[in-house]
Coordinates of C-alpha atoms in Angstrom, one line a residue:
M26 CA -7.8 -73.2 18.3
E27 CA -9.6 -72.1 15.1
T28 CA -12.3 -70.4 17.2
G29 CA -9.7 -68.5 19.2
S30 CA -8.1 -67.2 16.0
W31 CA -11.4 -65.9 14.7
I32 CA -12.0 -64.1 18.0
V33 CA -8.6 -62.5 17.9
M34 CA -9.1 -61.4 14.3
G35 CA -12.5 -60.1 15.0
A36 CA -11.2 -58.1 18.0
F37 CA -8.4 -56.7 15.8
A38 CA -10.8 -55.7 13.1
L39 CA -13.1 -54.0 15.6
L40 CA -10.1 -52.1 17.1
T41 CA -9.0 -51.0 13.7
G42 CA -12.4 -49.8 12.8
L43 CA -12.7 -47.8 16.0
L44 CA -9.2 -46.3 15.4
L45 CA -10.2 -45.3 11.8
L46 CA -13.4 -43.8 13.1
K47 CA -11.4 -41.9 15.7
V48 CA -9.0 -40.5 13.1
R49 CA -11.9 -39.5 10.8
L50 CA -13.6 -37.6 13.7
L51 CA -10.3 -35.9 14.5
H52 CA -9.9 -34.9 10.8
R53 CA -13.4 -33.5 10.7
A54 CA -12.8 -31.6 14.0
A55 CA -9.5 -30.2 12.7
K56 CA -11.2 -29.1 9.4
E57 CA -14.0 -27.4 11.4
M58 CA -11.4 -25.6 13.5
E59 CA -9.4 -24.5 10.4
E60 CA -12.5 -23.0 8.8
A61 CA -13.6 -21.3 12.0
F62 CA -10.1 -19.9 12.6
L63 CA -9.9 -18.4 9.1
D64 CA -13.4 -16.9 9.5
R65 CA -12.3 -15.3 12.8
L66 CA -9.3 -13.8 11.1
R67 CA -11.4 -12.3 8.3
T68 CA -14.0 -10.8 10.5
D69 CA -13.7 -8.6 13.6
S70 CA -15.9 -11.0 15.7
N71 CA -15.9 -11.7 19.4
V72 CA -17.1 -15.3 18.8
L73 CA -14.4 -17.8 19.8
L74 CA -13.7 -21.2 18.4
D75 CA -15.7 -24.3 19.4
T76 CA -15.2 -27.9 18.5
S77 CA -17.6 -30.8 18.2
S78 CA -14.8 -33.2 19.2
C79 CA -14.8 -34.7 22.7
D80 CA -11.1 -35.5 22.4
P81 CA -9.3 -33.7 25.2
Y82 CA -6.3 -32.8 23.0
M83 CA -8.5 -31.2 20.3
R84 CA -10.4 -29.3 23.0
G85 CA -7.1 -28.2 24.5
L86 CA -6.0 -27.1 21.0
A87 CA -9.2 -25.0 20.6
S88 CA -8.6 -23.5 24.0
G89 CA -5.1 -22.5 23.1
I90 CA -6.2 -21.0 19.8
N91 CA -8.9 -19.0 21.6
T92 CA -6.3 -17.6 23.9
G93 CA -4.3 -16.4 20.9
L94 CA -7.5 -15.0 19.3
R95 CA -8.2 -12.9 22.4
R96 CA -4.7 -11.5 22.4
L97 CA -4.9 -10.8 18.6
R98 CA -8.2 -9.1 19.0
L99 CA -6.8 -6.9 21.8
E100 CA -3.7 -6.0 19.7
R101 CA -5.9 -5.3 16.7
H102 CA -8.1 -2.9 18.7
R103 CA -5.0 -1.1 20.1
Y104 CA -3.6 -0.8 16.6
Q105 CA -6.9 0.5 15.1
Q106 CA -7.2 3.0 17.9
G107 CA -3.6 4.1 17.6
D108 CA -3.9 4.3 13.8
L109 CA -7.0 6.4 14.1
E110 CA -5.3 8.8 16.5
L111 CA -2.3 9.1 14.2
K112 CA -4.5 9.9 11.2
N113 CA -6.3 12.6 13.2
A114 CA -3.0 14.0 14.5
V115 CA -1.5 14.1 11.0
T116 CA -4.5 15.7 9.5
N117 CA -4.7 18.4 12.3
I118 CA -0.9 19.1 12.2
S119 CA -0.8 19.4 8.4
H120 CA -3.9 21.6 8.4
D121 CA -2.5 23.8 11.1
L122 CA 0.8 24.2 9.2
R123 CA -0.8 25.3 6.0
T124 CA -2.2 28.6 7.4
P125 CA 1.1 30.1 8.8
L126 CA 3.0 28.9 5.7
T127 CA 0.6 30.7 3.4
A128 CA 1.1 33.8 5.5
V129 CA 4.9 33.5 5.4
C130 CA 4.8 33.1 1.6
G131 CA 2.6 36.2 1.3
Y132 CA 5.0 38.3 3.4
L133 CA 7.9 37.0 1.4
D134 CA 6.3 38.2 -1.8
L135 CA 5.8 41.6 -0.2
L136 CA 9.4 41.7 1.0
K137 CA 10.7 41.0 -2.5
K138 CA 9.3 44.4 -3.6
E139 CA 11.3 46.3 -1.0
Q140 CA 14.8 47.8 -1.6
M141 CA 17.6 45.6 -0.3
S142 CA 21.2 44.7 -0.9
D143 CA 22.3 41.9 -3.2
T144 CA 23.3 39.8 -0.1
A145 CA 19.9 40.3 1.5
R146 CA 18.2 39.4 -1.7
R147 CA 20.2 36.2 -2.0
Y148 CA 19.3 35.3 1.5
L149 CA 15.7 36.0 0.8
E150 CA 15.8 33.7 -2.3
I151 CA 17.1 30.9 -0.1
I152 CA 14.4 31.5 2.5
E153 CA 11.8 31.5 -0.2
E154 CA 13.1 28.3 -1.7
R155 CA 13.2 26.4 1.6
T156 CA 9.7 27.7 2.5
E157 CA 8.3 26.4 -0.8
V158 CA 9.8 23.0 -0.1
L159 CA 8.2 23.0 3.4
K160 CA 4.9 24.0 1.8
Q161 CA 5.1 21.1 -0.6
L162 CA 6.0 18.6 2.1
T163 CA 3.0 19.9 4.2
E164 CA 0.7 19.5 1.2
E165 CA 1.9 16.0 0.6
L166 CA 1.4 15.1 4.3
F167 CA -2.1 16.5 4.1
R168 CA -3.0 14.6 0.9
Y169 CA -1.8 11.4 2.6
S170 CA -4.0 11.9 5.6
M171 CA -6.9 12.7 3.4
T172 CA -6.2 9.5 1.3
L173 CA -6.4 7.3 4.4
S174 CA -9.8 8.7 5.4
S175 CA -11.2 9.0 1.8
E176 CA -13.5 6.5 0.2
E177 CA -13.1 7.9 -3.3
S178 CA -11.3 4.9 -4.7
E179 CA -14.4 2.8 -3.9
N180 CA -16.5 4.6 -6.6
L181 CA -15.4 2.4 -9.5
E182 CA -16.5 2.6 -13.1
E183 CA -15.4 0.9 -16.4
L184 CA -12.6 3.1 -17.8
S185 CA -9.9 2.9 -20.4
L186 CA -6.4 2.6 -18.8
N187 CA -4.9 3.8 -22.1
R188 CA -6.8 7.1 -22.0
I189 CA -6.0 7.8 -18.4
L190 CA -2.3 6.9 -18.9
E191 CA -2.1 9.2 -21.9
D192 CA -3.7 12.1 -20.0
S193 CA -1.3 11.6 -17.1
L194 CA 1.8 11.5 -19.3
S195 CA 0.5 14.6 -21.1
A196 CA 0.0 16.4 -17.8
Y197 CA 3.5 15.5 -16.7
Y198 CA 5.2 16.3 -20.0
A199 CA 6.5 19.7 -19.0
V200 CA 8.1 18.2 -15.8
L201 CA 9.6 15.3 -17.6
K202 CA 11.0 17.6 -20.4
G203 CA 12.4 19.9 -17.7
C204 CA 14.4 16.9 -16.4
R205 CA 15.4 15.9 -20.0
I206 CA 13.3 12.7 -19.8
V207 CA 11.6 11.6 -23.0
P208 CA 9.4 8.6 -22.1
E209 CA 9.1 5.6 -24.4
V210 CA 5.5 4.6 -24.3
S211 CA 4.1 1.3 -25.5
M212 CA 0.5 0.3 -25.3
P213 CA -2.0 -1.8 -27.3
D214 CA -4.3 -0.1 -29.9
A215 CA -7.4 -1.6 -28.3
D216 CA -8.6 -0.1 -25.1
V217 CA -7.7 -1.9 -21.9
C218 CA -10.7 -1.3 -19.7
R219 CA -10.9 -2.0 -16.0
R220 CA -13.2 -0.9 -13.1
V221 CA -11.2 1.9 -11.5
N222 CA -11.7 5.3 -10.0
R223 CA -10.4 7.9 -12.4
S224 CA -9.1 10.5 -10.0
A225 CA -7.4 7.8 -7.8
L226 CA -5.7 6.3 -10.9
I227 CA -4.5 9.7 -12.0
R228 CA -3.0 10.3 -8.6
I229 CA -1.3 6.9 -8.8
F230 CA 0.3 7.7 -12.2
A231 CA 1.3 11.1 -11.0
N232 CA 3.1 9.7 -7.9
I233 CA 4.9 7.1 -10.0
L234 CA 6.0 9.7 -12.6
S235 CA 7.1 11.9 -9.8
N236 CA 9.2 9.1 -8.4
A237 CA 10.7 8.6 -11.9
V238 CA 11.7 12.3 -11.9
K239 CA 13.4 12.0 -8.6
Y240 CA 15.5 8.9 -9.3
S241 CA 15.8 8.5 -13.1
D242 CA 19.1 8.8 -14.8
G243 CA 17.4 10.4 -17.8
D244 CA 15.2 7.6 -19.2
L245 CA 11.7 6.3 -18.7
A246 CA 9.9 3.4 -20.4
V247 CA 6.2 3.0 -19.9
T248 CA 4.4 -0.1 -21.0
L249 CA 0.7 -1.0 -20.8
R250 CA -0.2 -4.6 -21.6
D251 CA -3.6 -6.0 -22.6
T252 CA -3.6 -8.0 -19.4
G253 CA -4.0 -4.7 -17.4
E254 CA -0.4 -4.7 -16.3
L255 CA 1.5 -1.3 -16.4
I256 CA 5.3 -1.3 -16.2
F257 CA 7.4 1.8 -15.4
Q258 CA 11.1 1.4 -15.9
N259 CA 14.1 3.7 -15.6
H260 CA 17.8 3.5 -14.7
A261 CA 18.3 4.7 -11.1
S262 CA 22.0 4.6 -10.3
S263 CA 21.4 6.5 -7.1
L264 CA 19.3 3.7 -5.6
T265 CA 20.3 0.5 -3.8
E266 CA 18.3 -2.7 -3.8
V267 CA 17.4 -2.1 -0.1
E268 CA 16.2 1.5 -0.9
A269 CA 14.2 0.3 -3.9
G270 CA 12.5 -2.4 -1.7
R271 CA 11.4 0.3 0.8
L272 CA 10.1 2.9 -1.6
F273 CA 6.5 1.9 -0.7
D274 CA 7.0 2.2 3.0
R275 CA 5.3 5.1 4.8
Y276 CA 7.7 8.0 5.6
Y277 CA 10.7 6.2 4.2
T278 CA 12.9 8.6 2.2
V279 CA 16.1 8.1 0.2
E280 CA 18.9 10.4 1.4
N281 CA 19.2 12.1 -2.0
A282 CA 15.5 12.6 -2.4
A283 CA 15.3 16.2 -1.3
G284 CA 11.9 17.6 -0.6
S285 CA 10.2 14.3 -0.2
T286 CA 8.3 12.8 2.7
G287 CA 8.4 9.3 1.3
L288 CA 4.6 9.2 1.0
G289 CA 4.1 9.3 -2.8
L290 CA 4.4 5.6 -3.5
S291 CA 2.8 4.7 -0.2
I292 CA -0.3 6.7 -1.3
A293 CA -0.1 4.9 -4.7
R294 CA -0.1 1.5 -3.0
I295 CA -3.1 2.4 -0.8
L296 CA -5.2 3.6 -3.7
T297 CA -4.2 0.6 -5.9
E298 CA -5.1 -2.0 -3.3
R299 CA -8.4 -0.3 -2.7
M300 CA -9.3 -0.8 -6.3
G301 CA -8.3 -4.5 -6.2
G302 CA -5.0 -4.0 -8.0
T303 CA -1.4 -4.8 -7.0
I304 CA 1.8 -2.7 -7.1
D305 CA 5.4 -3.5 -6.4
G306 CA 8.9 -2.4 -7.3
E307 CA 12.3 -3.9 -7.7
L308 CA 15.8 -2.8 -8.7
E309 CA 17.8 -5.2 -11.0
Q310 CA 21.1 -4.3 -12.7
G311 CA 20.5 -0.6 -12.0
V312 CA 17.0 -0.5 -13.5
L313 CA 14.1 0.4 -11.3
T314 CA 10.9 -1.4 -12.3
I315 CA 7.5 -0.5 -10.8
R316 CA 4.7 -2.9 -11.8
L317 CA 1.1 -2.0 -11.5
C318 CA -1.6 -4.5 -12.3
F319 CA -5.4 -4.4 -12.4
P320 CA -6.7 -7.9 -13.2
A321 CA -9.8 -8.3 -15.4

């Protein structure tokens, strides 16, 4: 009887050991598949997943993931091709529009020198104003298409965020003053230096300040922290939380934002992320806050 008990216990121990070994091998195979899957997502590779496990369920899982990877790769290629075609189309259209618009503006200048009635002159002023808006929209569309294809933000150098922010605010002073906006600026005395592209950062600040001009109720607070975080805040009673959350979407425009293509903050996001930074916005209790951060 005692011998039989030892045999049963030995068999149970052997079975337990085999099960633990099986579980360990399954864990290792799952870990390998996880790392391989993340690698396939990071790189545009045609290599599919493989597994060292002989377990039919694990091999079935790998086969299912490979099917999903094939579909994902196909959709990615379609998206890239479509995105490239869209970029080329936008560039060509915006470029083609610039030439006739320049000619129209030239003839309008000539027409203003001619004798005409007060009514005709008023109509001419309306045409000139709308033509100028169309010209600005075309330029913004052209700049957006050039931003997508440009690599300028990849040429980084160690620069002072304080100095670039001061220069940008100075350049926008006349526009802000014309809208009766006196910005309250707060920044540390010591330089906050980050690896950025100067021209790209100037464009980011210009687009954010332009956005403040469109939606501000007359105030603007600009804060630079020594952590590399920049905060732009203003009251924006004309915005809703939904509209504020979509300000960074391509081509999204708020109804009261006349003369806008909705590309300014989208361009700011593209340039910021290319330089390793982050940008987002939120509306809380009527105050629009745009946060821009370049980590050390």
